[in-house]
XYZ file of C-alpha atoms in Angstrom:
693
model
C 27.924 27.626 -31.905
C 25.282 29.397 -34.047
C 21.584 28.695 -33.496
C 19.428 27.256 -36.230
C 17.459 30.487 -36.556
C 20.678 32.502 -36.900
C 21.915 30.035 -39.526
C 18.730 30.617 -41.500
C 19.130 34.384 -41.509
C 22.837 34.089 -42.376
C 21.946 31.913 -45.350
C 19.290 34.351 -46.553
C 21.571 37.379 -46.188
C 24.480 35.475 -47.726
C 22.395 34.440 -50.726
C 21.300 38.024 -51.295
C 24.821 39.431 -51.048
C 26.460 36.734 -53.175
C 23.759 37.013 -55.826
C 24.173 40.777 -56.088
C 27.976 40.656 -56.248
C 28.067 37.883 -58.846
C 25.500 39.691 -60.968
C 27.630 42.826 -61.068
C 30.864 40.940 -61.737
C 29.324 38.785 -64.474
C 28.000 41.823 -66.271
C 31.329 43.648 -65.999
C 33.658 40.778 -66.940
C 31.566 38.718 -69.378
C 29.416 39.340 -72.359
C 25.687 39.708 -71.970
C 24.877 36.212 -73.287
C 27.510 34.421 -71.161
C 26.724 36.575 -68.140
C 23.051 35.690 -68.407
C 23.794 31.958 -68.560
C 26.227 32.080 -65.642
C 23.872 34.183 -63.581
C 21.034 31.714 -64.234
C 23.074 28.782 -62.977
C 24.241 30.739 -59.934
C 20.686 31.781 -59.109
C 19.539 28.162 -59.169
C 22.267 27.188 -56.721
C 21.623 30.193 -54.515
C 17.902 29.424 -54.623
C 18.565 26.058 -53.018
C 20.493 27.679 -50.179
C 17.912 30.426 -49.897
C 15.126 27.875 -49.532
C 17.135 26.135 -46.840
C 17.587 29.419 -45.016
C 13.887 30.247 -45.282
C 12.968 26.786 -43.968
C 15.201 27.266 -40.947
C 13.695 30.680 -40.209
C 10.117 29.420 -40.735
C 10.688 26.390 -38.517
C 12.036 28.658 -35.809
C 8.926 30.818 -36.123
C 6.667 27.760 -35.796
C 8.465 26.669 -32.639
C 8.230 30.174 -31.141
C 4.497 30.308 -31.929
C 3.864 26.965 -30.192
C 6.101 27.724 -27.226
C 3.699 29.620 -24.908
C 1.425 26.558 -24.631
C 4.278 24.074 -24.431
C 6.481 25.310 -21.576
C 5.769 26.290 -17.984
C 5.722 30.068 -17.636
C 5.052 30.552 -21.356
C 8.685 31.145 -22.351
C 12.263 30.221 -21.455
C 13.692 32.382 -18.677
C 17.185 32.991 -17.425
C 17.792 30.989 -14.272
C 18.773 34.161 -12.405
C 15.279 35.548 -13.132
C 13.538 32.666 -11.355
C 11.975 33.525 -8.013
C 9.282 30.874 -7.481
C 10.266 27.183 -7.157
C 6.585 26.320 -6.694
C 6.032 27.060 -10.401
C 8.525 24.283 -11.153
C 6.940 21.700 -8.858
C 8.271 22.424 -5.366
C 5.723 22.095 -2.578
C 4.854 25.393 -0.897
C 4.993 25.828 2.862
C 2.853 27.687 5.372
C 2.360 31.453 4.743
C 5.032 33.940 5.667
C 5.406 37.620 5.023
C 8.493 37.001 2.873
C 7.872 33.913 0.730
C 5.597 30.924 0.167
C 8.670 28.693 0.354
C 10.874 28.517 3.450
C 14.500 29.559 3.581
C 16.617 26.848 2.019
C 18.572 24.584 4.343
C 21.753 23.136 2.853
C 21.411 19.412 2.224
C 24.242 16.904 2.522
C 24.044 16.100 -1.201
C 24.252 19.705 -2.413
C 27.956 19.531 -3.315
C 27.357 16.365 -5.358
C 24.402 17.968 -7.134
C 26.423 21.106 -7.899
C 29.300 19.066 -9.259
C 27.012 16.973 -11.465
C 25.140 20.020 -12.823
C 28.416 21.824 -13.505
C 29.741 18.785 -15.406
C 26.655 18.770 -17.647
C 24.637 15.856 -18.972
C 21.514 14.399 -17.390
C 21.253 14.743 -13.595
C 18.438 12.949 -11.748
C 17.456 13.442 -8.093
C 15.551 10.467 -6.676
C 13.696 10.092 -3.389
C 10.320 9.720 -1.720
C 7.545 12.270 -2.077
C 8.314 15.479 -0.162
C 11.964 14.494 0.340
C 12.957 17.899 -1.064
C 14.114 16.790 -4.534
C 12.624 19.656 -6.548
C 13.798 22.369 -4.164
C 17.328 20.928 -4.036
C 17.481 20.850 -7.847
C 16.136 24.414 -8.092
C 18.716 25.761 -5.679
C 21.506 23.923 -7.511
C 20.818 25.532 -10.888
C 20.545 28.949 -9.255
C 23.968 28.452 -7.704
C 25.735 26.891 -10.678
C 24.017 28.038 -13.913
C 22.438 31.462 -13.318
C 22.984 32.604 -16.934
C 21.413 29.543 -18.569
C 17.841 29.545 -19.856
C 15.451 27.222 -18.031
C 12.934 25.402 -20.230
C 10.297 23.195 -18.582
C 7.961 21.209 -20.886
C 4.351 21.437 -19.768
C 3.531 17.873 -20.832
C 4.893 14.825 -22.638
C 3.579 16.135 -25.967
C 5.659 19.299 -25.509
C 9.008 17.476 -25.358
C 9.814 17.752 -29.066
C 9.014 21.478 -29.154
C 11.254 21.991 -26.144
C 14.086 20.083 -27.835
C 13.847 22.362 -30.879
C 13.957 25.390 -28.576
C 17.001 24.086 -26.741
C 18.824 23.422 -30.000
C 18.282 27.101 -30.852
C 19.115 28.582 -27.435
C 21.825 26.044 -26.539
C 22.791 27.245 -23.019
C 19.720 25.772 -21.331
C 18.538 23.775 -18.356
C 15.797 21.341 -19.409
C 13.638 20.898 -16.308
C 11.893 17.499 -15.946
C 10.202 17.373 -12.557
C 8.681 13.878 -12.138
C 10.551 12.720 -15.230
C 8.373 9.604 -15.673
C 5.594 11.904 -16.949
C 7.654 12.582 -20.066
C 8.146 8.964 -21.169
C 5.949 7.166 -23.680
C 4.460 8.024 -27.060
C 5.715 11.454 -28.297
C 7.885 11.674 -25.188
C 11.560 11.690 -24.269
C 13.839 9.167 -25.986
C 17.596 8.651 -26.131
C 17.932 10.314 -29.598
C 16.092 13.405 -28.318
C 18.187 13.425 -25.151
C 21.347 13.192 -27.257
C 20.235 16.167 -29.370
C 19.802 18.228 -26.214
C 23.094 17.166 -24.662
C 24.975 17.863 -27.906
C 24.414 21.556 -27.128
C 25.537 23.304 -23.957
C 22.349 22.214 -22.202
C 21.897 20.341 -18.930
C 18.905 18.070 -18.256
C 17.813 18.131 -14.615
C 15.056 15.807 -13.434
C 13.418 14.339 -10.338
C 11.665 11.027 -9.748
C 9.951 9.279 -6.842
C 11.676 6.047 -5.820
C 8.498 4.061 -6.418
C 8.439 5.203 -10.036
C 12.175 4.628 -10.465
C 11.802 1.048 -9.237
C 9.437 0.301 -12.132
C 12.341 0.765 -14.526
C 14.672 -1.650 -12.747
C 15.910 -4.591 -14.826
C 13.810 -7.088 -12.875
C 10.593 -5.401 -14.017
C 11.167 -5.692 -17.764
C 9.084 -8.852 -17.980
C 6.149 -6.989 -16.375
C 5.822 -4.490 -19.205
C 3.667 -5.216 -22.234
C 5.213 -2.280 -24.121
C 8.751 -3.558 -23.767
C 10.078 -1.228 -26.446
C 8.631 1.750 -24.583
C 9.922 0.401 -21.262
C 13.396 -0.093 -22.695
C 13.390 3.376 -24.271
C 12.580 4.927 -20.887
C 15.099 2.693 -19.164
C 17.833 3.736 -21.615
C 17.078 7.401 -20.931
C 17.343 6.802 -17.173
C 20.621 4.945 -17.645
C 22.126 8.118 -19.122
C 21.441 9.959 -15.868
C 23.745 10.658 -12.955
C 21.385 9.613 -10.152
C 21.676 11.320 -6.764
C 19.405 9.877 -4.044
C 17.894 12.301 -1.522
C 16.680 10.719 1.766
C 13.315 11.781 3.179
C 14.575 11.682 6.772
C 17.159 14.380 7.380
C 20.613 13.648 8.782
C 21.900 15.034 12.074
C 24.113 17.637 10.321
C 21.142 18.754 8.183
C 18.919 19.119 11.256
C 21.672 21.040 12.991
C 21.835 23.484 10.077
C 18.050 23.752 10.132
C 18.086 24.650 13.834
C 20.119 27.755 12.967
C 17.731 28.854 10.194
C 16.284 32.341 10.388
C 12.951 30.994 9.074
C 10.456 30.330 11.869
C 8.698 27.683 9.745
C 11.860 25.607 9.587
C 12.518 25.916 13.316
C 8.880 25.062 14.114
C 8.946 21.917 11.977
C 12.005 20.617 13.816
C 9.825 19.549 16.767
C 8.415 16.547 14.820
C 11.438 15.369 12.850
C 11.707 12.252 14.998
C 8.717 10.944 13.016
C 8.693 12.819 9.717
C 11.175 14.351 7.311
C 11.616 18.096 7.592
C 10.652 18.742 3.970
C 7.407 16.770 4.251
C 6.500 18.696 7.410
C 7.141 22.001 5.651
C 4.899 20.848 2.793
C 2.191 20.059 5.402
C 1.968 16.409 4.289
C 0.821 14.916 7.635
C -1.637 17.774 8.242
C -3.150 17.455 4.789
C -3.540 13.706 5.251
C -5.505 14.364 8.458
C -7.614 17.009 6.697
C -8.553 14.471 4.029
C -9.574 11.807 6.548
C -11.550 14.270 8.690
C -13.416 15.585 5.640
C -15.523 12.409 5.377
C -17.643 13.310 8.392
C -21.274 14.359 7.740
C -21.427 18.063 7.102
C -17.660 18.240 6.506
C -16.354 18.003 2.958
C -17.344 14.463 1.953
C -17.583 15.230 -1.761
C -14.197 16.923 -1.621
C -12.788 13.853 0.140
C -14.266 11.622 -2.565
C -12.726 13.781 -5.321
C -9.346 13.365 -3.628
C -9.846 9.598 -3.313
C -10.663 9.417 -7.033
C -7.592 11.489 -7.962
C -5.354 9.286 -5.804
C -6.714 6.114 -7.353
C -6.265 7.520 -10.868
C -2.557 7.798 -10.064
C -2.528 4.304 -8.524
C -4.302 2.951 -11.617
C -1.418 4.052 -13.812
C -2.341 7.606 -14.862
C 0.450 10.093 -14.225
C -1.170 12.960 -16.153
C -3.628 15.476 -14.637
C -7.302 14.483 -14.802
C -10.231 16.832 -15.584
C -12.362 17.761 -12.589
C -15.559 16.592 -14.307
C -14.051 13.102 -14.782
C -13.057 12.973 -11.105
C -16.538 14.135 -10.130
C -18.048 11.191 -11.992
C -15.565 8.684 -10.526
C -15.976 10.119 -7.036
C -19.611 9.047 -6.793
C -18.429 5.499 -6.079
C -16.487 6.600 -2.977
C -19.288 8.855 -1.818
C -21.891 6.091 -2.104
C -19.620 3.633 -0.293
C -19.331 6.030 2.659
C -23.042 6.782 2.992
C -24.050 8.934 0.037
C -26.712 11.533 0.805
C -26.534 10.757 4.534
C -23.134 12.523 4.568
C -24.793 15.765 3.364
C -22.222 16.268 0.598
C -21.458 19.757 -0.651
C -21.680 20.786 -4.318
C -18.947 19.862 -6.765
C -17.861 23.508 -7.053
C -17.572 23.841 -3.268
C -15.721 20.533 -3.095
C -13.200 21.645 -5.720
C -12.661 25.007 -4.009
C -11.983 23.278 -0.686
C -9.733 20.561 -2.117
C -7.612 22.985 -4.160
C -7.320 25.645 -1.446
C -3.813 25.690 0.041
C -3.850 24.556 3.663
C -2.285 27.256 5.811
C -0.851 28.613 2.559
C 1.028 25.388 1.814
C 0.245 22.516 -0.547
C -3.346 21.662 -1.369
C -4.949 18.226 -1.446
C -5.629 18.593 -5.169
C -3.018 20.464 -7.206
C -4.508 22.597 -10.027
C -2.487 22.112 -13.208
C -4.146 23.424 -16.364
C -7.442 23.448 -18.276
C -9.465 22.592 -15.164
C -7.287 19.531 -14.539
C -5.822 18.475 -11.220
C -3.416 16.004 -9.640
C -3.593 14.456 -6.189
C -0.954 15.732 -3.768
C 1.642 13.005 -4.217
C 2.237 12.617 -0.481
C -1.223 11.017 -0.209
C -0.616 8.351 -2.853
C 1.671 6.292 -0.634
C -0.887 6.388 2.199
C -3.700 4.707 0.229
C -3.981 0.977 0.926
C -7.517 -0.102 -0.073
C -7.794 -1.674 -3.548
C -8.810 0.627 -6.376
C -12.528 -0.143 -6.958
C -13.354 -1.888 -10.233
C -15.857 0.812 -11.367
C -13.103 3.388 -10.957
C -10.640 1.263 -12.949
C -13.181 0.947 -15.765
C -14.026 4.643 -15.605
C -10.352 5.487 -16.002
C -10.095 3.156 -19.020
C -13.166 4.742 -20.613
C -11.735 8.265 -20.275
C -8.018 7.857 -20.961
C -6.184 7.785 -24.297
C -5.171 4.447 -25.900
C -1.546 5.095 -24.927
C -2.575 5.720 -21.330
C -4.801 2.640 -21.436
C -1.716 0.479 -22.009
C -0.246 1.770 -18.746
C -3.523 1.140 -16.925
C -3.597 -2.433 -18.213
C -0.001 -3.039 -17.146
C -0.858 -1.730 -13.668
C -4.034 -3.822 -13.371
C -2.639 -7.161 -14.532
C -0.463 -8.046 -11.499
C -3.474 -7.245 -9.309
C -5.570 -9.904 -11.102
C -8.088 -7.319 -12.327
C -8.918 -9.352 -15.412
C -11.913 -7.318 -16.600
C -9.884 -4.111 -16.292
C -6.876 -5.654 -18.004
C -8.983 -6.798 -20.948
C -10.801 -3.465 -21.316
C -7.577 -1.445 -21.124
C -5.572 -3.578 -23.532
C -8.505 -3.850 -25.927
C -8.657 -0.053 -26.154
C -4.897 0.188 -26.668
C -4.780 -2.689 -29.180
C -7.566 -1.164 -31.278
C -5.338 1.893 -31.729
C -2.269 -0.197 -32.555
C -0.311 0.692 -29.413
C 2.800 -1.559 -29.235
C 2.540 -4.308 -26.629
C -1.231 -4.076 -26.289
C -2.012 -7.227 -28.296
C 0.031 -9.401 -25.933
C -1.611 -7.805 -22.920
C -5.087 -8.331 -24.354
C -4.435 -12.000 -25.090
C -3.102 -12.476 -21.560
C -6.174 -10.818 -20.078
C -8.607 -12.907 -22.140
C -6.881 -16.218 -21.458
C -6.127 -15.646 -17.773
C -9.683 -14.458 -17.298
C -10.938 -17.947 -18.153
C -11.475 -17.946 -21.917
C -8.483 -19.718 -23.546
C -10.392 -20.474 -26.766
C -10.989 -16.783 -27.420
C -7.359 -16.011 -26.544
C -6.206 -18.633 -29.070
C -8.410 -17.189 -31.809
C -7.180 -13.651 -31.098
C -3.511 -14.680 -31.029
C -3.811 -16.707 -34.233
C -5.365 -13.753 -36.044
C -2.782 -11.318 -34.629
C 0.197 -13.486 -35.567
C -1.107 -13.827 -39.128
C -0.843 -10.077 -39.576
C 2.730 -9.679 -38.242
C 5.920 -9.618 -40.277
C 8.601 -12.250 -39.661
C 10.891 -9.797 -37.868
C 8.307 -8.308 -35.521
C 9.729 -8.239 -31.952
C 6.382 -9.348 -30.516
C 6.274 -12.666 -32.406
C 8.160 -14.777 -29.856
C 6.048 -13.568 -26.976
C 2.775 -14.038 -28.832
C 3.777 -17.543 -29.944
C 4.592 -18.434 -26.340
C 1.153 -17.243 -25.250
C -0.491 -19.174 -28.077
C 1.249 -22.381 -27.007
C 0.365 -21.741 -23.360
C -3.344 -21.305 -23.993
C -3.357 -24.128 -26.568
C -2.163 -26.556 -23.880
C -5.465 -25.968 -22.071
C -7.389 -27.444 -25.019
C -4.875 -29.593 -26.938
C -1.842 -30.846 -24.968
C -0.223 -32.699 -27.887
C -0.341 -29.715 -30.227
C 0.955 -27.448 -27.452
C 3.955 -29.729 -26.864
C 5.002 -29.432 -30.476
C 4.557 -25.656 -30.417
C 6.684 -25.275 -27.281
C 9.481 -27.448 -28.727
C 9.711 -25.307 -31.872
C 9.483 -22.091 -29.901
C 12.160 -23.025 -27.368
C 14.620 -23.713 -30.158
C 13.883 -20.298 -31.696
C 14.137 -18.524 -28.320
C 17.582 -19.909 -27.567
C 18.796 -19.044 -31.072
C 17.327 -15.535 -31.314
C 17.192 -14.292 -27.723
C 19.619 -16.321 -25.619
C 19.013 -18.470 -22.529
C 18.468 -15.620 -20.033
C 16.015 -13.499 -22.010
C 12.670 -13.076 -20.173
C 10.777 -14.589 -23.127
C 13.066 -17.632 -23.139
C 12.565 -18.169 -19.412
C 8.799 -17.751 -19.739
C 8.714 -20.258 -22.606
C 10.753 -22.757 -20.564
C 8.309 -22.319 -17.671
C 5.243 -22.885 -19.811
C 6.915 -25.863 -21.527
C 7.580 -27.420 -18.108
C 3.934 -26.949 -17.132
C 2.839 -28.498 -20.430
C 5.149 -31.442 -19.764
C 3.469 -31.986 -16.406
C 0.038 -31.896 -17.972
C 1.133 -34.564 -20.435
C 1.814 -36.881 -17.438
C 5.610 -36.410 -17.262
C 5.226 -34.896 -13.801
C 8.599 -35.952 -12.435
C 10.436 -34.338 -15.323
C 8.272 -31.239 -15.016
C 9.198 -30.964 -11.325
C 12.905 -31.256 -12.131
C 12.708 -28.552 -14.776
C 10.893 -26.263 -12.343
C 13.622 -26.774 -9.729
C 16.164 -25.592 -12.323
C 13.932 -22.676 -13.310
C 13.653 -21.411 -9.726
C 17.435 -20.965 -9.675
C 17.507 -19.337 -13.124
C 14.661 -16.917 -12.350
C 16.306 -15.938 -9.058
C 19.595 -15.300 -10.858
C 18.049 -13.237 -13.677
C 15.179 -11.432 -11.917
C 16.203 -11.630 -8.256
C 14.989 -13.929 -5.443
C 12.197 -11.565 -4.342
C 10.806 -10.798 -7.807
C 7.178 -11.776 -8.259
C 8.062 -13.877 -11.322
C 10.517 -15.910 -9.220
C 7.810 -16.404 -6.612
C 5.474 -17.498 -9.403
C 7.892 -20.252 -10.439
C 8.069 -21.403 -6.804
C 4.274 -21.564 -6.859
C 4.402 -23.879 -9.887
C 7.107 -26.016 -8.272
C 4.942 -26.526 -5.193
C 1.966 -27.369 -7.396
C 3.747 -29.988 -9.466
C 5.468 -31.426 -6.419
C 2.004 -32.245 -5.100
C 0.793 -33.561 -8.415
C 3.874 -35.774 -8.584
C 2.595 -37.437 -5.405
C 4.397 -35.670 -2.526
C 1.513 -33.812 -0.934
C 3.248 -33.067 2.352
C 6.224 -31.515 0.577
C 3.839 -29.486 -1.572
C 2.158 -28.137 1.561
C 5.550 -27.281 3.035
C 6.610 -25.432 -0.131
C 3.343 -23.498 -0.264
C 3.648 -22.505 3.410
C 7.191 -21.233 2.825
C 5.981 -19.354 -0.243
C 3.149 -17.763 1.742
C 5.656 -16.409 4.253
C 7.742 -14.931 1.422
C 4.780 -13.395 -0.370
C 3.362 -11.780 2.768
C 6.800 -10.318 3.531
C 7.381 -9.009 0.010
C 3.900 -8.227 -1.317
C 1.802 -7.711 1.809
C -1.077 -9.774 3.224
C -3.723 -8.368 0.846
C -1.938 -9.002 -2.437
C -3.875 -11.253 -4.860
C -0.880 -13.614 -5.054
C -1.081 -14.105 -1.283
C -4.745 -15.058 -1.669
C -3.752 -17.513 -4.408
C -1.171 -19.179 -2.161
C -3.658 -19.427 0.709
C -6.085 -21.033 -1.750
C -3.527 -23.682 -2.718
C -2.676 -24.427 0.914
C -6.375 -25.111 1.532
C -6.588 -27.283 -1.612
C -3.607 -29.413 -0.615
C -4.801 -29.616 2.964
C -8.004 -31.186 1.623
C -5.996 -33.452 -0.741
C -3.891 -34.585 2.229
C -6.958 -35.903 4.049
C -8.066 -33.056 6.328
C -11.341 -31.782 4.797
C -12.559 -30.030 7.962
C -9.389 -27.948 8.217
C -9.651 -27.166 4.492
C -13.261 -25.999 4.933
C -12.095 -23.690 7.726
C -9.326 -22.293 5.486
C -11.687 -21.660 2.556
C -14.224 -20.094 4.926
C -11.544 -17.693 6.222
C -10.281 -16.970 2.710
C -13.670 -16.169 1.164
C -14.380 -12.815 2.910
C -10.821 -11.654 2.251
C -11.208 -12.495 -1.435
C -14.529 -10.633 -1.591
C -13.004 -7.606 0.159
C -9.859 -7.449 -1.972
C -10.986 -8.760 -5.369
C -14.760 -8.480 -5.311
C -17.765 -10.791 -5.197
C -17.633 -11.732 -8.884
C -13.891 -12.123 -9.382
C -12.843 -15.546 -10.789
C -10.639 -16.208 -7.739
C -13.546 -15.515 -5.402
C -15.812 -17.818 -7.405
C -13.129 -20.548 -7.361
C -12.895 -20.227 -3.580
C -16.664 -20.729 -3.306
C -16.431 -23.727 -5.628
C -13.744 -25.406 -3.526
C -15.608 -24.578 -0.329
C -18.724 -26.174 -1.800
C -16.838 -29.343 -2.794
C -15.225 -29.607 0.643
C -18.566 -29.126 2.371
C -20.122 -31.827 0.165
C -17.352 -34.296 1.024
C -17.719 -33.519 4.732
C -21.476 -34.057 4.629
C -22.312 -30.395 5.226
C -24.890 -30.376 2.463
C -26.612 -27.041 3.214
C -23.301 -25.200 2.974
C -22.391 -27.137 -0.182
C -25.692 -26.335 -1.881
C -25.464 -22.656 -0.921
C -21.954 -22.149 -2.313
C -22.371 -24.265 -5.445
C -25.602 -22.471 -6.351
C -23.780 -19.117 -6.246
C -21.048 -20.604 -8.449
C -23.678 -21.892 -10.897
C -25.145 -18.399 -11.274
C -21.682 -16.849 -11.782
C -20.525 -19.404 -14.351
C -23.808 -19.307 -16.248
C -23.601 -15.520 -16.516
C -19.913 -15.523 -17.494
C -19.680 -18.529 -19.822
C -23.277 -19.111 -20.894
C -25.843 -21.756 -19.845
C -24.599 -24.311 -22.401
C -20.902 -24.010 -21.514
C -19.060 -27.008 -20.090
C -18.620 -25.261 -16.763
C -22.287 -24.385 -16.415
C -23.308 -27.952 -17.278
C -20.792 -29.424 -14.827
C -21.947 -27.293 -11.913
C -25.592 -28.127 -12.600
C -24.716 -31.824 -12.520
C -22.850 -31.392 -9.219
C -25.801 -29.657 -7.611
C -28.252 -32.256 -8.929
C -26.088 -35.062 -7.506
C -26.041 -33.649 -3.965
C -27.840 -35.957 -1.486
C -31.095 -34.480 -0.240
C -31.434 -33.705 3.471
C -34.078 -35.664 5.274
């Protein structure tokens, strides 16, 4: 096959030759007048082809000019010329006189990887951080495709330039380490992938299992940019996935024991606890260095920079972050640990320490480009404390609108309503697909259904009839309308359900969500028995479509328990909530916001079942956990105080009631205004409390 650039030159040369030959022949065979006319027509035709040839050559020149900034290493290189896997994303090891990477130990999957690379197409190695994915992929292309060019896009925005380069060069390996970084606006799509694979190119990528899980079918309903999610999912579906375990097998360890590399043999002593590749990358040692750096006089500012970089990744940013942004975000972590009392070093010293390779291996912060860094990915899975709200908001303020959508999607399941609203508002203002739905959800779930209704009504007015977001936005509008007008909401849900079944089918996530909200609306309109029956059916349907452990399935179980109690069976409601709590702790962990919500409902129904003292104890135990996980001012925390205050009032513990309800009054007045219904109601409750003495 001929490259596009070569085609351009062939056209230009061909036009010149054909034009010259025809000119001579026309003059020799025809009269001057006829020859001139014929030559004119021919020149017009040849001009068209000449322009096409020039365009192809010029486009090739544009791509070559942009290439140094768009690909790692500045240019495509033959695979046989590659000597440094670290440049392509492999973690370095401790220093050695021969190489910064250890001698390669054959992995059990190597034959499968070789076979897949040799067959061509899109090959994807998946596994945990420091499982050895990048090194295994690097060694495979060196074995199988030494004469191919390797082209590695430097960022998501470079993908299209790389595709043009591959179309020209053809025999290429497109290198996508951490492939999720290349999805999204201006990123990799199925049409671009098909253009690459139509040549003699191979696409070779890696992905952490945690990132891969986000593109499983059961997570589609979580994404506000469903078109973007589906585009990424379709790309991943084209891949031949080869999992690589973090813990090495007995045969692999046996091969490692015979390695000539002392670093490999030394690491074998701890493989009962860690994977060999993560030990070689110094993951456990670096984690200890980070924790020890917090001590006074150590590297507390460096430790805070690392904490900020980790939480940027956890907040949904996969791209490198400028050091000056991390320095600003890091002040929160530094202050929380003691501030000036820690005797923090300067920012420059902190950056030098954090980016210095430990024992010649990986560093805690990985320098990328333009004074930007990434947290060493091994550390991300070790972080367990919630991302602080000021850091969330700082990330939203700095990131692009497209990135803000991802931040909002990450924040929403964690009940970070103020973050969700800020992120989706930024994305929606720029017209990012899916952001409008996310913003409406954040506004309404944050306690302001009237504003959500107004926003949704305005948004729907501006959409065309075929817009894919219409069904979802109409469902949200009906859901928030039911909080202010149950009759109108019932009519809206009936119309919408009919449309959902006709346009989307019974198992589409939007159809299921509409059925759920319609069942809740039915319960609110006093048909509680029918609502309970519909929820029983929905539990089975959600489990079948999303899976029994999916958070949406657990959410339907939450509603079933709620409406079981409201239908009059309080003991059964308590039993269902207790079972749900066990499931949520097992699946989501004890500090997940949904676990706090279930504990809240258990306390509510304990009080409703006639045990106010036990309910007070439950709310008292829940309150500090809610403050620790969600924050003092979070709506869930304020609701816990409110319920604790009501329980204390009913039990005659008036000092506790007054204390908690007064805090709620201040929160509601600040959030909703002094003349809001909530603020008026809480003032009346406080005024009605009996006076001690």
